[in-house]
């Protein structure tokens, strides 16, 4: 286990703690854990690049840890009423759709390079920003003037919804093209 992989494992192991903190109403601590997870993601990436410590295990663990944390936080924030359930369903469904497509292509023995599109990167950034916004707004008590951030949440909710649908459709189109190419050659 390299240092970046140990840091990534720590992030992955923080997922149950984040869920518990949100369910227990401890959004202050959940916010800071979410921030620490973000910092650890940047640190392990920097160490892996700067010290040529990239590993195949890390290539799988890093996105798994990121997705596990983000999806778990979304599910928990939806369950506790901080995010609308329709948005949580949309975000989780997109991720299931992507994983299902990857598994289907793997089953068909199709090799491909998984490269997130620009809109998918924007979507991930928006999802992280919305989770951080909700956790900070309610965890740090930023719901009243002079620093009331609660009004931004509906705007960010719709921004995440739009980018989630756009990104999901992009994956569906790309996956359909790959499958259609496969159908024509076999």
PDB file of C-alpha atoms in Angstrom:
ATOM      1  CA  UNK A   1       0.000   0.000   0.000  1.00  0.00           C
ATOM      2  CA  UNK A   2       1.413   3.340  -1.070  1.00  0.00           C
ATOM      3  CA  UNK A   3       0.831   6.544   0.917  1.00  0.00           C
ATOM      4  CA  UNK A   4      -1.777   7.833  -1.596  1.00  0.00           C
ATOM      5  CA  UNK A   5      -3.653   4.516  -1.320  1.00  0.00           C
ATOM      6  CA  UNK A   6      -3.609   4.693   2.489  1.00  0.00           C
ATOM      7  CA  UNK A   7      -5.037   8.224   2.321  1.00  0.00           C
ATOM      8  CA  UNK A   8      -7.697   7.047  -0.149  1.00  0.00           C
ATOM      9  CA  UNK A   9      -8.601   4.115   2.142  1.00  0.00           C
ATOM     10  CA  UNK A  10      -9.025   6.603   4.979  1.00  0.00           C
ATOM     11  CA  UNK A  11     -11.425   8.583   2.799  1.00  0.00           C
ATOM     12  CA  UNK A  12     -13.347   5.423   1.935  1.00  0.00           C
ATOM     13  CA  UNK A  13     -13.534   4.451   5.610  1.00  0.00           C
ATOM     14  CA  UNK A  14     -14.866   7.926   6.470  1.00  0.00           C
ATOM     15  CA  UNK A  15     -18.093   7.235   4.533  1.00  0.00           C
ATOM     16  CA  UNK A  16     -19.939   5.446   7.379  1.00  0.00           C
ATOM     17  CA  UNK A  17     -18.874   8.206   9.776  1.00  0.00           C
ATOM     18  CA  UNK A  18     -20.205  10.904   7.422  1.00  0.00           C
ATOM     19  CA  UNK A  19     -23.525   9.061   7.117  1.00  0.00           C
ATOM     20  CA  UNK A  20     -23.790   8.640  10.879  1.00  0.00           C
ATOM     21  CA  UNK A  21     -22.963  12.306  11.555  1.00  0.00           C
ATOM     22  CA  UNK A  22     -25.655  13.508   9.133  1.00  0.00           C
ATOM     23  CA  UNK A  23     -28.253  11.050  10.476  1.00  0.00           C
ATOM     24  CA  UNK A  24     -27.394  12.132  14.016  1.00  0.00           C
ATOM     25  CA  UNK A  25     -27.887  15.805  13.094  1.00  0.00           C
ATOM     26  CA  UNK A  26     -24.211  16.644  13.504  1.00  0.00           C
ATOM     27  CA  UNK A  27     -23.928  18.616  10.261  1.00  0.00           C
ATOM     28  CA  UNK A  28     -21.161  20.800  11.704  1.00  0.00           C
ATOM     29  CA  UNK A  29     -18.868  17.773  12.035  1.00  0.00           C
ATOM     30  CA  UNK A  30     -20.171  16.232   8.803  1.00  0.00           C
ATOM     31  CA  UNK A  31     -19.207  19.435   6.971  1.00  0.00           C
ATOM     32  CA  UNK A  32     -15.669  19.360   8.330  1.00  0.00           C
ATOM     33  CA  UNK A  33     -15.331  15.644   7.543  1.00  0.00           C
ATOM     34  CA  UNK A  34     -16.498  16.406   3.985  1.00  0.00           C
ATOM     35  CA  UNK A  35     -13.884  19.175   3.730  1.00  0.00           C
ATOM     36  CA  UNK A  36     -11.191  16.836   5.105  1.00  0.00           C
ATOM     37  CA  UNK A  37     -12.193  14.216   2.520  1.00  0.00           C
ATOM     38  CA  UNK A  38     -11.847  16.811  -0.246  1.00  0.00           C
ATOM     39  CA  UNK A  39      -8.433  17.872   1.034  1.00  0.00           C
ATOM     40  CA  UNK A  40      -7.333  14.232   1.292  1.00  0.00           C
ATOM     41  CA  UNK A  41      -8.414  13.669  -2.319  1.00  0.00           C
ATOM     42  CA  UNK A  42      -6.235  16.561  -3.444  1.00  0.00           C
ATOM     43  CA  UNK A  43      -3.308  15.443  -1.256  1.00  0.00           C
ATOM     44  CA  UNK A  44      -3.332  11.806  -2.383  1.00  0.00           C
ATOM     45  CA  UNK A  45      -3.560  12.924  -6.018  1.00  0.00           C
ATOM     46  CA  UNK A  46      -0.667  15.334  -5.568  1.00  0.00           C
ATOM     47  CA  UNK A  47       1.519  12.732  -3.853  1.00  0.00           C
ATOM     48  CA  UNK A  48       0.707  10.117  -6.493  1.00  0.00           C
ATOM     49  CA  UNK A  49       1.670  12.498  -9.324  1.00  0.00           C
ATOM     50  CA  UNK A  50       4.614  14.274  -7.704  1.00  0.00           C
ATOM     51  CA  UNK A  51       6.301  11.141  -6.395  1.00  0.00           C
ATOM     52  CA  UNK A  52       5.253   8.823  -9.214  1.00  0.00           C
ATOM     53  CA  UNK A  53       3.337   6.716  -6.736  1.00  0.00           C
ATOM     54  CA  UNK A  54       0.373   5.943  -8.969  1.00  0.00           C
ATOM     55  CA  UNK A  55      -0.829   2.361  -8.676  1.00  0.00           C
ATOM     56  CA  UNK A  56      -3.460   0.285 -10.407  1.00  0.00           C
ATOM     57  CA  UNK A  57      -5.168  -0.201  -7.039  1.00  0.00           C
ATOM     58  CA  UNK A  58      -5.239   3.558  -6.535  1.00  0.00           C
ATOM     59  CA  UNK A  59      -6.755   4.007  -9.978  1.00  0.00           C
ATOM     60  CA  UNK A  60      -9.741   1.981  -8.788  1.00  0.00           C
ATOM     61  CA  UNK A  61      -9.839   3.037  -5.125  1.00  0.00           C
ATOM     62  CA  UNK A  62      -9.746   6.800  -5.664  1.00  0.00           C
ATOM     63  CA  UNK A  63     -12.904   7.127  -7.798  1.00  0.00           C
ATOM     64  CA  UNK A  64     -14.615   4.461  -5.653  1.00  0.00           C
ATOM     65  CA  UNK A  65     -13.927   6.466  -2.485  1.00  0.00           C
ATOM     66  CA  UNK A  66     -15.095   9.685  -4.133  1.00  0.00           C
ATOM     67  CA  UNK A  67     -18.325   8.127  -5.448  1.00  0.00           C
ATOM     68  CA  UNK A  68     -19.033   6.256  -2.217  1.00  0.00           C
ATOM     69  CA  UNK A  69     -18.734   9.466  -0.202  1.00  0.00           C
ATOM     70  CA  UNK A  70     -20.729  11.640  -2.578  1.00  0.00           C
ATOM     71  CA  UNK A  71     -23.550   9.138  -3.142  1.00  0.00           C
ATOM     72  CA  UNK A  72     -23.755   8.343   0.585  1.00  0.00           C
ATOM     73  CA  UNK A  73     -23.891  12.019   1.502  1.00  0.00           C
ATOM     74  CA  UNK A  74     -26.605  12.635  -1.109  1.00  0.00           C
ATOM     75  CA  UNK A  75     -28.672   9.661   0.068  1.00  0.00           C
ATOM     76  CA  UNK A  76     -28.354  10.744   3.687  1.00  0.00           C
ATOM     77  CA  UNK A  77     -29.104  14.416   2.997  1.00  0.00           C
ATOM     78  CA  UNK A  78     -32.158  13.295   1.020  1.00  0.00           C
ATOM     79  CA  UNK A  79     -33.277  10.971   3.796  1.00  0.00           C
ATOM     80  CA  UNK A  80     -32.986  13.743   6.386  1.00  0.00           C
ATOM     81  CA  UNK A  81     -34.839  16.252   4.193  1.00  0.00           C
ATOM     82  CA  UNK A  82     -31.959  18.585   3.391  1.00  0.00           C
ATOM     83  CA  UNK A  83     -32.055  17.675  -0.317  1.00  0.00           C
ATOM     84  CA  UNK A  84     -35.160  16.900  -2.376  1.00  0.00           C
ATOM     85  CA  UNK A  85     -35.629  13.172  -2.927  1.00  0.00           C
ATOM     86  CA  UNK A  86     -36.186  13.617  -6.673  1.00  0.00           C
ATOM     87  CA  UNK A  87     -32.682  15.097  -6.976  1.00  0.00           C
ATOM     88  CA  UNK A  88     -31.138  12.291  -4.925  1.00  0.00           C
ATOM     89  CA  UNK A  89     -32.883   9.722  -7.138  1.00  0.00           C
ATOM     90  CA  UNK A  90     -31.647  11.521 -10.267  1.00  0.00           C
ATOM     91  CA  UNK A  91     -28.030  11.673  -9.064  1.00  0.00           C
ATOM     92  CA  UNK A  92     -27.963   8.055  -7.885  1.00  0.00           C
ATOM     93  CA  UNK A  93     -29.741   6.805 -11.023  1.00  0.00           C
ATOM     94  CA  UNK A  94     -27.138   8.489 -13.254  1.00  0.00           C
ATOM     95  CA  UNK A  95     -24.343   6.768 -11.341  1.00  0.00           C
ATOM     96  CA  UNK A  96     -26.122   3.391 -11.523  1.00  0.00           C
ATOM     97  CA  UNK A  97     -26.631   3.936 -15.260  1.00  0.00           C
ATOM     98  CA  UNK A  98     -22.917   4.606 -15.763  1.00  0.00           C
ATOM     99  CA  UNK A  99     -21.817   1.619 -13.655  1.00  0.00           C
ATOM    100  CA  UNK A 100     -24.369  -0.599 -15.434  1.00  0.00           C
ATOM    101  CA  UNK A 101     -23.082   0.515 -18.824  1.00  0.00           C
ATOM    102  CA  UNK A 102     -19.485  -0.145 -17.835  1.00  0.00           C
ATOM    103  CA  UNK A 103     -20.412  -3.618 -16.545  1.00  0.00           C
ATOM    104  CA  UNK A 104     -22.336  -4.360 -19.745  1.00  0.00           C
ATOM    105  CA  UNK A 105     -19.386  -3.367 -21.918  1.00  0.00           C
ATOM    106  CA  UNK A 106     -17.039  -5.368 -19.691  1.00  0.00           C
ATOM    107  CA  UNK A 107     -19.341  -8.390 -20.013  1.00  0.00           C
ATOM    108  CA  UNK A 108     -19.252  -8.014 -23.785  1.00  0.00           C
ATOM    109  CA  UNK A 109     -15.450  -7.975 -23.545  1.00  0.00           C
ATOM    110  CA  UNK A 110     -15.263  -4.505 -25.058  1.00  0.00           C
ATOM    111  CA  UNK A 111     -12.168  -2.558 -24.078  1.00  0.00           C
ATOM    112  CA  UNK A 112     -12.635   1.150 -23.764  1.00  0.00           C
ATOM    113  CA  UNK A 113     -11.071   4.107 -22.036  1.00  0.00           C
ATOM    114  CA  UNK A 114     -13.378   5.714 -19.510  1.00  0.00           C
ATOM    115  CA  UNK A 115     -12.866   9.441 -19.885  1.00  0.00           C
ATOM    116  CA  UNK A 116     -15.350  11.772 -18.189  1.00  0.00           C
ATOM    117  CA  UNK A 117     -16.723  14.435 -20.487  1.00  0.00           C
ATOM    118  CA  UNK A 118     -16.495  18.137 -19.699  1.00  0.00           C
ATOM    119  CA  UNK A 119     -20.151  18.223 -18.615  1.00  0.00           C
ATOM    120  CA  UNK A 120     -19.558  15.238 -16.319  1.00  0.00           C
ATOM    121  CA  UNK A 121     -16.695  17.091 -14.656  1.00  0.00           C
ATOM    122  CA  UNK A 122     -18.942  20.145 -14.281  1.00  0.00           C
ATOM    123  CA  UNK A 123     -21.681  17.900 -12.854  1.00  0.00           C
ATOM    124  CA  UNK A 124     -19.346  16.334 -10.299  1.00  0.00           C
ATOM    125  CA  UNK A 125     -18.130  19.778  -9.270  1.00  0.00           C
ATOM    126  CA  UNK A 126     -21.730  20.998  -8.922  1.00  0.00           C
ATOM    127  CA  UNK A 127     -22.688  17.917  -6.877  1.00  0.00           C
ATOM    128  CA  UNK A 128     -19.765  18.469  -4.510  1.00  0.00           C
ATOM    129  CA  UNK A 129     -20.555  22.181  -4.250  1.00  0.00           C
ATOM    130  CA  UNK A 130     -24.217  21.495  -3.414  1.00  0.00           C
ATOM    131  CA  UNK A 131     -23.328  18.932  -0.740  1.00  0.00           C
ATOM    132  CA  UNK A 132     -20.773  21.335   0.774  1.00  0.00           C
ATOM    133  CA  UNK A 133     -23.292  24.196   0.572  1.00  0.00           C
ATOM    134  CA  UNK A 134     -25.999  22.241   2.395  1.00  0.00           C
ATOM    135  CA  UNK A 135     -23.613  20.882   5.024  1.00  0.00           C
ATOM    136  CA  UNK A 136     -22.061  24.311   5.653  1.00  0.00           C
ATOM    137  CA  UNK A 137     -25.364  26.208   5.601  1.00  0.00           C
ATOM    138  CA  UNK A 138     -27.012  24.009   8.198  1.00  0.00           C
ATOM    139  CA  UNK A 139     -23.879  22.752   9.966  1.00  0.00           C
ATOM    140  CA  UNK A 140     -22.360  26.165  10.480  1.00  0.00           C
ATOM    141  CA  UNK A 141     -25.699  27.903  11.035  1.00  0.00           C
ATOM    142  CA  UNK A 142     -25.504  30.092   7.938  1.00  0.00           C
ATOM    143  CA  UNK A 143     -29.279  30.390   7.647  1.00  0.00           C
ATOM    144  CA  UNK A 144     -29.794  33.953   8.857  1.00  0.00           C
ATOM    145  CA  UNK A 145     -28.540  37.383   7.831  1.00  0.00           C
ATOM    146  CA  UNK A 146     -25.917  38.651   7.384  1.00  0.00           C
ATOM    147  CA  UNK A 147     -24.628  35.326   6.022  1.00  0.00           C
ATOM    148  CA  UNK A 148     -27.727  33.454   4.847  1.00  0.00           C
ATOM    149  CA  UNK A 149     -26.750  30.817   2.304  1.00  0.00           C
ATOM    150  CA  UNK A 150     -30.035  28.882   2.379  1.00  0.00           C
ATOM    151  CA  UNK A 151     -31.424  30.895  -0.568  1.00  0.00           C
ATOM    152  CA  UNK A 152     -28.703  29.509  -2.861  1.00  0.00           C
ATOM    153  CA  UNK A 153     -29.701  25.876  -2.265  1.00  0.00           C
ATOM    154  CA  UNK A 154     -32.691  25.816  -4.686  1.00  0.00           C
ATOM    155  CA  UNK A 155     -30.580  27.410  -7.434  1.00  0.00           C
ATOM    156  CA  UNK A 156     -27.785  24.887  -6.901  1.00  0.00           C
ATOM    157  CA  UNK A 157     -30.342  22.065  -6.755  1.00  0.00           C
ATOM    158  CA  UNK A 158     -31.593  22.912 -10.244  1.00  0.00           C
ATOM    159  CA  UNK A 159     -28.038  23.401 -11.543  1.00  0.00           C
ATOM    160  CA  UNK A 160     -27.140  19.919 -10.302  1.00  0.00           C
ATOM    161  CA  UNK A 161     -30.333  18.494 -11.820  1.00  0.00           C
ATOM    162  CA  UNK A 162     -29.646  20.018 -15.236  1.00  0.00           C
ATOM    163  CA  UNK A 163     -25.987  18.969 -15.331  1.00  0.00           C
ATOM    164  CA  UNK A 164     -26.888  15.483 -14.059  1.00  0.00           C
ATOM    165  CA  UNK A 165     -29.423  14.953 -16.855  1.00  0.00           C
ATOM    166  CA  UNK A 166     -27.079  16.439 -19.460  1.00  0.00           C
ATOM    167  CA  UNK A 167     -24.175  14.298 -18.304  1.00  0.00           C
ATOM    168  CA  UNK A 168     -26.344  11.169 -18.069  1.00  0.00           C
ATOM    169  CA  UNK A 169     -27.642  11.677 -21.594  1.00  0.00           C
ATOM    170  CA  UNK A 170     -24.061  12.095 -22.793  1.00  0.00           C
ATOM    171  CA  UNK A 171     -23.132   8.722 -21.311  1.00  0.00           C
ATOM    172  CA  UNK A 172     -26.248   7.112 -22.822  1.00  0.00           C
ATOM    173  CA  UNK A 173     -25.368   8.454 -26.286  1.00  0.00           C
ATOM    174  CA  UNK A 174     -21.725   7.350 -25.985  1.00  0.00           C
ATOM    175  CA  UNK A 175     -22.717   3.930 -24.654  1.00  0.00           C
ATOM    176  CA  UNK A 176     -25.336   3.495 -27.389  1.00  0.00           C
ATOM    177  CA  UNK A 177     -22.748   4.265 -30.068  1.00  0.00           C
ATOM    178  CA  UNK A 178     -20.339   1.742 -28.567  1.00  0.00           C
ATOM    179  CA  UNK A 179     -23.040  -0.930 -28.333  1.00  0.00           C
ATOM    180  CA  UNK A 180     -24.242  -0.243 -31.861  1.00  0.00           C
ATOM    181  CA  UNK A 181     -20.676  -0.533 -33.155  1.00  0.00           C
ATOM    182  CA  UNK A 182     -20.370  -3.815 -31.282  1.00  0.00           C
ATOM    183  CA  UNK A 183     -23.643  -5.072 -32.756  1.00  0.00           C
ATOM    184  CA  UNK A 184     -22.429  -4.302 -36.264  1.00  0.00           C
ATOM    185  CA  UNK A 185     -19.135  -6.174 -35.876  1.00  0.00           C
ATOM    186  CA  UNK A 186     -20.288  -9.394 -34.231  1.00  0.00           C
TER     187      UNK A 186
END
